[in-house]
Short mmCIF file of C-alpha atoms in Angstrom, two decimals:
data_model
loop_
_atom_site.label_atom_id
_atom_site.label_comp_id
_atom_site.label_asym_id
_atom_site.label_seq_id
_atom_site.Cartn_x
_atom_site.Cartn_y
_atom_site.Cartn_z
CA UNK A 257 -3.73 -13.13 1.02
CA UNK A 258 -7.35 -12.52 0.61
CA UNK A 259 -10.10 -14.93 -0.10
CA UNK A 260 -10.33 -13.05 -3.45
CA UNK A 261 -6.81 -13.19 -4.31
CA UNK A 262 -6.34 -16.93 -3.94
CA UNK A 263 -9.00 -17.18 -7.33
CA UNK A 264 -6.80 -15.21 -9.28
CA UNK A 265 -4.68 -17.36 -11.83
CA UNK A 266 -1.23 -16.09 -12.53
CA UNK A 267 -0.81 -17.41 -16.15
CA UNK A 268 -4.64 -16.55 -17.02
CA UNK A 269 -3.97 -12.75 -15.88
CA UNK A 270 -0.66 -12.77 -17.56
CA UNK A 271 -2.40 -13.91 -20.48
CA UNK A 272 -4.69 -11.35 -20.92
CA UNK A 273 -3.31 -8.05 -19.02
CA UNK A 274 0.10 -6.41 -18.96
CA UNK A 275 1.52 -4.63 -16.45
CA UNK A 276 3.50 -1.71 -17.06
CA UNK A 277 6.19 -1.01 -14.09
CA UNK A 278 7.35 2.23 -15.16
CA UNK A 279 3.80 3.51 -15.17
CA UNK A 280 1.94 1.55 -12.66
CA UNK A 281 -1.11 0.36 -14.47
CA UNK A 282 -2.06 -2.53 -16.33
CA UNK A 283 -3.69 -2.50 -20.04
CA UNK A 284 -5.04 -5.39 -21.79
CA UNK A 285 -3.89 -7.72 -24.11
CA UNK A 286 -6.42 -10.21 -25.48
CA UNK A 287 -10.50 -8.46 -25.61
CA UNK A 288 -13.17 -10.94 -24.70
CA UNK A 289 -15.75 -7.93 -24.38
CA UNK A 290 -15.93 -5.20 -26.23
CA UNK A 291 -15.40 -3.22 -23.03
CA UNK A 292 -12.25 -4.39 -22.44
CA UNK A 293 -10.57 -3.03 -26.29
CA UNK A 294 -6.95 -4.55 -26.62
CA UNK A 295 -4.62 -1.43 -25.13
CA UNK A 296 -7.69 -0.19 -22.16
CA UNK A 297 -5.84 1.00 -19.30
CA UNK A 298 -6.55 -0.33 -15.92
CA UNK A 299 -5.05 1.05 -12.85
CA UNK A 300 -4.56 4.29 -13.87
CA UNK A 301 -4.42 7.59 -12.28
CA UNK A 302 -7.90 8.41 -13.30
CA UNK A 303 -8.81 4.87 -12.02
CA UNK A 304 -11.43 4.17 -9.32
CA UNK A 305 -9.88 5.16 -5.91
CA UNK A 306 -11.21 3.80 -2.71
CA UNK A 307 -11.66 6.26 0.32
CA UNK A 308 -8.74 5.70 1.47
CA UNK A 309 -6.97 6.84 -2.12
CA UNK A 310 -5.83 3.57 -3.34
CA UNK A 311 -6.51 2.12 -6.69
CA UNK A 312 -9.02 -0.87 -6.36
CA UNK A 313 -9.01 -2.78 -9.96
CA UNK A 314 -11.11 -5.46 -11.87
CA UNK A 315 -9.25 -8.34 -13.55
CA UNK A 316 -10.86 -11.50 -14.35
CA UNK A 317 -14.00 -11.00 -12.34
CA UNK A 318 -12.55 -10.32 -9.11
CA UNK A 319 -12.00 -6.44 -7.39
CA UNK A 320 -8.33 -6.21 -5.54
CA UNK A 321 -5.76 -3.65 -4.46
CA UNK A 322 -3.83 -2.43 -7.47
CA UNK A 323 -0.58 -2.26 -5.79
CA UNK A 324 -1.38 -5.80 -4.38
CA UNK A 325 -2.21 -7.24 -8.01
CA UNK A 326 1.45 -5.36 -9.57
CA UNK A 327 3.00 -6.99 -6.55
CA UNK A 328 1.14 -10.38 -7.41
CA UNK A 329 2.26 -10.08 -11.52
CA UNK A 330 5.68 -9.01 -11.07
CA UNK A 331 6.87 -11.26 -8.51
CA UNK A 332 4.20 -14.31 -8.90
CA UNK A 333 3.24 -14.45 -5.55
CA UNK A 334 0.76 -12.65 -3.28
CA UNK A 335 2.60 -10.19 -0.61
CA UNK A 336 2.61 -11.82 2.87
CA UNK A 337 1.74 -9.09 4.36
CA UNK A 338 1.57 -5.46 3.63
CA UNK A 339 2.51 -3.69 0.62
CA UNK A 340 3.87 0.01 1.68
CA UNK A 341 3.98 3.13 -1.13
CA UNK A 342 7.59 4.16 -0.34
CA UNK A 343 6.92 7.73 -1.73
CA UNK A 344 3.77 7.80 0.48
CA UNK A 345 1.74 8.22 -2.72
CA UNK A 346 -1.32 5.79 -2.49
CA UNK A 347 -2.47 5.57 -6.05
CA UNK A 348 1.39 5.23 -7.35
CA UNK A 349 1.56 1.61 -8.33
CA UNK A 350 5.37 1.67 -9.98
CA UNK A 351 6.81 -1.65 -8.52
CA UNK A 352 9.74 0.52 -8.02
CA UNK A 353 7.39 2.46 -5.26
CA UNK A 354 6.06 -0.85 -3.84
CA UNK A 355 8.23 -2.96 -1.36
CA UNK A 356 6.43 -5.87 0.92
CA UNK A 357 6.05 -5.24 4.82
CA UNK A 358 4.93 -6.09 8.17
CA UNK A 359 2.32 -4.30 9.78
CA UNK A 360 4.93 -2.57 12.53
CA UNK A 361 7.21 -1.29 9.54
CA UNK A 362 4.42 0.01 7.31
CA UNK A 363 3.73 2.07 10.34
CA UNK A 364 7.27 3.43 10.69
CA UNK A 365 7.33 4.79 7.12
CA UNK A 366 3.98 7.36 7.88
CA UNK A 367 4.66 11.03 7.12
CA UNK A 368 6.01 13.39 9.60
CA UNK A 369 2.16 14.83 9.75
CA UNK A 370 0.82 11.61 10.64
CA UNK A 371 2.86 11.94 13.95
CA UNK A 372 0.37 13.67 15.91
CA UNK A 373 0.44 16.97 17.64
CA UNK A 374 4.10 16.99 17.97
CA UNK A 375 5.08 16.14 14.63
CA UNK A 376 7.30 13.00 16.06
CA UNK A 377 7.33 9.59 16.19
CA UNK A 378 5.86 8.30 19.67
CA UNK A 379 6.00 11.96 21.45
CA UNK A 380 2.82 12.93 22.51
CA UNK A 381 1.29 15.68 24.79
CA UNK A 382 0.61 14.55 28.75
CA UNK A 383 -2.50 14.55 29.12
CA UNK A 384 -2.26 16.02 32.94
CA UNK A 385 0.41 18.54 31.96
CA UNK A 386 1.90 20.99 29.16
CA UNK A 387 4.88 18.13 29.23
CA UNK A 388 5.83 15.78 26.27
CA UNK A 389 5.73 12.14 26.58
CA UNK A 390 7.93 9.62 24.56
CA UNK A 391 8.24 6.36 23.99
CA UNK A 392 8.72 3.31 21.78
CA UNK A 393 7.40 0.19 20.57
CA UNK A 394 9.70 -2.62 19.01
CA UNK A 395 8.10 -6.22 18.20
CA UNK A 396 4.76 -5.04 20.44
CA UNK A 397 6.58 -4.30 23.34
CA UNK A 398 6.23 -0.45 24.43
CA UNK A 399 9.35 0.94 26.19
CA UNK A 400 8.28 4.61 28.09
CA UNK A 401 11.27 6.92 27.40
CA UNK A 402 10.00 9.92 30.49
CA UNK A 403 8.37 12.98 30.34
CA UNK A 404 10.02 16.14 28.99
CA UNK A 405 9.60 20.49 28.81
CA UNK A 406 9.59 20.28 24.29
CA UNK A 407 8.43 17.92 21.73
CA UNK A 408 12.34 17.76 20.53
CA UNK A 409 14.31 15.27 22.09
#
């Protein structure tokens, strides 16, 4: 939990924004400004999207992860740690697409693309050779697995 997301009341932004799981955005409720109408969408596809391609939001004077803030409002706590997009789809808030994760299983759900050269999980070209090296790492502890002739093992 941020700095930033320990100012955020629960029952205040309950109060005055809805969250929509099915759709993954939020729309307000109660209009203190007349940019805010009752019914403005927040969170939306056609939301603000960092660099990165997540949707960064505005409630209550304070900027935050959307997925973090649906995580927040559903469950009325802040995620310990990560939140991970299941479907790999960054700016796809549905709580059904968000579960809570460590650091070292966020990891293990990256695309097949994201795997380097080889396209797998912890096999990666020797540098000294045309051979593959392979290995693991479970709870920070890197086990080598050899040196093979293909990526496929």
């Amino acid at each position: 939990m941020t700095i930033i997301e320990e100012t955020i009341d629960l029952d205040e932004l309950r109060a005055r924004w809805a969250y929509h799981p099915e759709e993954g955005h939020f729309t307000a409720t109660v209009s203190k400004h007349a940019r805010w109408p009752v019914g403005r969408i927040i969170g939306g596809k056609d939301a603000y999207h960092d660099p990165k391609g997540y949707i960064r939001v505005c409630v209550l004077g304070r900027c935050v992860m959307a997925h973090r803030l649906a995580w927040f409002y559903v469950h009325g706590r802040w995620p310990v740690e990560q939140i991970d997009h299941i479907n790999h789809i960054r700016d796809d808030n549905r709580i059904a697409n968000l579960r809570e994760c460590t650091n070292a299983e966020n990891r293990q759900n990256i695309r097949p693309e994201g795997y380097g050269t080889s396209g797998y999980l912890g096999v990666y070209r020797h540098s000294s050779s045309d051979a593959w090296s392979a290995k693991i790492i479970v709870n920070g502890r890197a086990t080598y697995l050899g040196m093979f002739d293909t990526a496929e093992i």
